[in-house]
């Protein structure tokens, strides 16, 4: 048979039958290490650019400290977590923060309409804790296997070397879970006035674990005490004409004046479990946890009081990873979090080197030494070993090896049960309700700027993309879709007449899983006998 050059394959030539979902244990269960297709895809993606970061290339950093209140809301923090960085008051934990834009290159302007990275490294008494998030509280996609595709679509066209609106909306139109983020991004919230007046969010869902081995789901947020301020497209263009690095200058100038920026650290908490009573999946990072149901509970504050003394050493070489957690903070089965946890550390080894954690900016706080038994690799200058340099393994009958740390009295053991497979739907396929709610919460000037930005983008797109995007916007809110269609001269009725996307349910309806060979909706579980 003739070769079909339209079929997506891996680099090994294997046909890709599902490019939308990682393999997980059940619909909401954890990802598995056997995700070969995902691992090959994401590790190649991590190596697509050198030497600057693949994403978040343009950035600014600063040093400061974190002080825990010892409480989460009105409750003792120890009720929820045994992480000492959150439970011990009167302790200043040193930290380094890097703010960034996502899609732009290293020298791109800081006025770009783009999510802002908000990455924080706590150098705690129990080792480093990295909280790697954005200024916006949701994301474009809910499964990490789509991340390379998303960034490819958002980055420059490989032919024209320009970011093209049609590429962006071609991707978004086929991934309606992106609508919530797009509604944020294309409004003034897509251009923060500066880094000081900008929110931060961990975006993903984590878990807090206490001394009893009990866990709750949580989300982390940074609320600026300077207030929040955003820019319209016109205001951003005026600033960009004078200064492409205005946000970095604003941050460093204010620190130099002693006007130290400060954020309150807040946590949202939810019982661990399926939470079937909710209309959304709390593990879906395209969804917000409504604050009227899950309030922001203050638990500490961050102050930035020192600019870097060497930008390259302390900002370019600083490396963050979502897998860098301390005891008392744990992973959830958020599919984006699980994918990021592999990708972030992998890309740092490629970008900075195998021994990137030996650099002072990335090493644990002073007084804590890494003792790993890991050896050699490019640019080694410290031996991460124990008392006997000949024994770089454990255990040893001679008693000269490193020893395991004491285990907690009661550890957390997550129950996991499910059928291994690729699941393309989360609990609900409703990707429209929260985007519509966000649209309706905007002030008039914010809504006007959103519509103006989308109208300009739609005019640069072919009709097929225009119609699909108006269909999406109209299902978020009829006024939303109508205004975009009217402004861009798009036939609203023609757009509304489109069918749902192939393989996706109509808004408000559930899409059943594909049927596997045993006639069920899931892949059969393997037994020990098999």
JSON list of N, CA and C in Angstrom, two decimals, residues 309-334:
[
{"chain": "A", "resi": 309, "resn": "UNK", "atom": "N", "xyz": [22.91, 40.73, 41.93]},
{"chain": "A", "resi": 309, "resn": "UNK", "atom": "CA", "xyz": [24.18, 41.41, 41.70]},
{"chain": "A", "resi": 309, "resn": "UNK", "atom": "C", "xyz": [24.80, 41.00, 40.37]},
{"chain": "A", "resi": 310, "resn": "UNK", "atom": "N", "xyz": [24.36, 39.87, 39.82]},
{"chain": "A", "resi": 310, "resn": "UNK", "atom": "CA", "xyz": [24.81, 39.42, 38.51]},
{"chain": "A", "resi": 310, "resn": "UNK", "atom": "C", "xyz": [23.63, 38.74, 37.82]},
{"chain": "A", "resi": 311, "resn": "UNK", "atom": "N", "xyz": [23.14, 39.35, 36.75]},
{"chain": "A", "resi": 311, "resn": "UNK", "atom": "CA", "xyz": [21.92, 38.89, 36.11]},
{"chain": "A", "resi": 311, "resn": "UNK", "atom": "C", "xyz": [22.06, 37.47, 35.58]},
{"chain": "A", "resi": 312, "resn": "UNK", "atom": "N", "xyz": [23.18, 37.18, 34.92]},
{"chain": "A", "resi": 312, "resn": "UNK", "atom": "CA", "xyz": [23.33, 35.85, 34.33]},
{"chain": "A", "resi": 312, "resn": "UNK", "atom": "C", "xyz": [23.37, 34.78, 35.42]},
{"chain": "A", "resi": 313, "resn": "UNK", "atom": "N", "xyz": [24.17, 35.00, 36.45]},
{"chain": "A", "resi": 313, "resn": "UNK", "atom": "CA", "xyz": [24.36, 33.97, 37.48]},
{"chain": "A", "resi": 313, "resn": "UNK", "atom": "C", "xyz": [23.08, 33.74, 38.29]},
{"chain": "A", "resi": 314, "resn": "UNK", "atom": "N", "xyz": [22.30, 34.80, 38.51]},
{"chain": "A", "resi": 314, "resn": "UNK", "atom": "CA", "xyz": [21.18, 34.70, 39.45]},
{"chain": "A", "resi": 314, "resn": "UNK", "atom": "C", "xyz": [19.81, 34.71, 38.80]},
{"chain": "A", "resi": 315, "resn": "UNK", "atom": "N", "xyz": [19.73, 35.07, 37.51]},
{"chain": "A", "resi": 315, "resn": "UNK", "atom": "CA", "xyz": [18.43, 35.08, 36.84]},
{"chain": "A", "resi": 315, "resn": "UNK", "atom": "C", "xyz": [18.41, 34.12, 35.67]},
{"chain": "A", "resi": 316, "resn": "UNK", "atom": "N", "xyz": [19.45, 34.19, 34.80]},
{"chain": "A", "resi": 316, "resn": "UNK", "atom": "CA", "xyz": [19.50, 33.28, 33.67]},
{"chain": "A", "resi": 316, "resn": "UNK", "atom": "C", "xyz": [19.73, 31.84, 34.11]},
{"chain": "A", "resi": 317, "resn": "UNK", "atom": "N", "xyz": [20.55, 31.65, 35.14]},
{"chain": "A", "resi": 317, "resn": "UNK", "atom": "CA", "xyz": [20.90, 30.29, 35.54]},
{"chain": "A", "resi": 317, "resn": "UNK", "atom": "C", "xyz": [20.00, 29.74, 36.65]},
{"chain": "A", "resi": 318, "resn": "UNK", "atom": "N", "xyz": [19.13, 30.55, 37.19]},
{"chain": "A", "resi": 318, "resn": "UNK", "atom": "CA", "xyz": [18.22, 30.02, 38.21]},
{"chain": "A", "resi": 318, "resn": "UNK", "atom": "C", "xyz": [17.30, 29.00, 37.53]},
{"chain": "A", "resi": 319, "resn": "UNK", "atom": "N", "xyz": [17.06, 27.89, 38.19]},
{"chain": "A", "resi": 319, "resn": "UNK", "atom": "CA", "xyz": [16.30, 26.79, 37.59]},
{"chain": "A", "resi": 319, "resn": "UNK", "atom": "C", "xyz": [15.22, 26.33, 38.56]},
{"chain": "A", "resi": 320, "resn": "UNK", "atom": "N", "xyz": [14.00, 26.28, 38.04]},
{"chain": "A", "resi": 320, "resn": "UNK", "atom": "CA", "xyz": [12.85, 25.89, 38.86]},
{"chain": "A", "resi": 320, "resn": "UNK", "atom": "C", "xyz": [12.26, 24.58, 38.34]},
{"chain": "A", "resi": 321, "resn": "UNK", "atom": "N", "xyz": [11.59, 23.87, 39.23]},
{"chain": "A", "resi": 321, "resn": "UNK", "atom": "CA", "xyz": [10.92, 22.64, 38.82]},
{"chain": "A", "resi": 321, "resn": "UNK", "atom": "C", "xyz": [9.72, 22.35, 39.69]},
{"chain": "A", "resi": 322, "resn": "UNK", "atom": "N", "xyz": [8.62, 21.94, 39.08]},
{"chain": "A", "resi": 322, "resn": "UNK", "atom": "CA", "xyz": [7.40, 21.68, 39.86]},
{"chain": "A", "resi": 322, "resn": "UNK", "atom": "C", "xyz": [7.53, 20.44, 40.73]},
{"chain": "A", "resi": 323, "resn": "UNK", "atom": "N", "xyz": [8.55, 19.61, 40.50]},
{"chain": "A", "resi": 323, "resn": "UNK", "atom": "CA", "xyz": [8.76, 18.45, 41.35]},
{"chain": "A", "resi": 323, "resn": "UNK", "atom": "C", "xyz": [9.53, 18.75, 42.62]},
{"chain": "A", "resi": 324, "resn": "UNK", "atom": "N", "xyz": [9.97, 20.01, 42.78]},
{"chain": "A", "resi": 324, "resn": "UNK", "atom": "CA", "xyz": [10.80, 20.38, 43.93]},
{"chain": "A", "resi": 324, "resn": "UNK", "atom": "C", "xyz": [9.86, 20.76, 45.09]},
{"chain": "A", "resi": 325, "resn": "UNK", "atom": "N", "xyz": [9.48, 19.76, 45.88]},
{"chain": "A", "resi": 325, "resn": "UNK", "atom": "CA", "xyz": [8.54, 19.95, 46.98]},
{"chain": "A", "resi": 325, "resn": "UNK", "atom": "C", "xyz": [9.21, 19.56, 48.29]},
{"chain": "A", "resi": 326, "resn": "UNK", "atom": "N", "xyz": [8.72, 20.09, 49.39]},
{"chain": "A", "resi": 326, "resn": "UNK", "atom": "CA", "xyz": [9.19, 19.69, 50.72]},
{"chain": "A", "resi": 326, "resn": "UNK", "atom": "C", "xyz": [8.14, 18.81, 51.38]},
{"chain": "A", "resi": 327, "resn": "UNK", "atom": "N", "xyz": [8.56, 18.09, 52.40]},
{"chain": "A", "resi": 327, "resn": "UNK", "atom": "CA", "xyz": [7.64, 17.21, 53.12]},
{"chain": "A", "resi": 327, "resn": "UNK", "atom": "C", "xyz": [6.46, 18.02, 53.66]},
{"chain": "A", "resi": 328, "resn": "UNK", "atom": "N", "xyz": [5.27, 17.53, 53.42]},
{"chain": "A", "resi": 328, "resn": "UNK", "atom": "CA", "xyz": [4.05, 18.23, 53.81]},
{"chain": "A", "resi": 328, "resn": "UNK", "atom": "C", "xyz": [3.34, 18.88, 52.65]},
{"chain": "A", "resi": 329, "resn": "UNK", "atom": "N", "xyz": [4.00, 18.91, 51.48]},
{"chain": "A", "resi": 329, "resn": "UNK", "atom": "CA", "xyz": [3.39, 19.39, 50.23]},
{"chain": "A", "resi": 329, "resn": "UNK", "atom": "C", "xyz": [3.60, 18.30, 49.21]},
{"chain": "A", "resi": 330, "resn": "UNK", "atom": "N", "xyz": [2.55, 17.90, 48.51]},
{"chain": "A", "resi": 330, "resn": "UNK", "atom": "CA", "xyz": [2.64, 16.73, 47.65]},
{"chain": "A", "resi": 330, "resn": "UNK", "atom": "C", "xyz": [1.94, 16.99, 46.32]},
{"chain": "A", "resi": 331, "resn": "UNK", "atom": "N", "xyz": [2.09, 16.03, 45.40]},
{"chain": "A", "resi": 331, "resn": "UNK", "atom": "CA", "xyz": [1.48, 16.11, 44.08]},
{"chain": "A", "resi": 331, "resn": "UNK", "atom": "C", "xyz": [0.01, 15.67, 44.14]},
{"chain": "A", "resi": 332, "resn": "UNK", "atom": "N", "xyz": [-0.78, 16.27, 43.28]},
{"chain": "A", "resi": 332, "resn": "UNK", "atom": "CA", "xyz": [-2.09, 15.71, 42.98]},
{"chain": "A", "resi": 332, "resn": "UNK", "atom": "C", "xyz": [-1.98, 15.00, 41.64]},
{"chain": "A", "resi": 333, "resn": "UNK", "atom": "N", "xyz": [-3.11, 14.48, 41.15]},
{"chain": "A", "resi": 333, "resn": "UNK", "atom": "CA", "xyz": [-3.11, 13.80, 39.85]},
{"chain": "A", "resi": 333, "resn": "UNK", "atom": "C", "xyz": [-3.44, 14.75, 38.70]},
{"chain": "A", "resi": 334, "resn": "UNK", "atom": "N", "xyz": [-3.30, 16.03, 38.93]},
{"chain": "A", "resi": 334, "resn": "UNK", "atom": "CA", "xyz": [-3.41, 17.04, 37.88]},
{"chain": "A", "resi": 334, "resn": "UNK", "atom": "C", "xyz": [-2.48, 16.65, 36.73]}
]
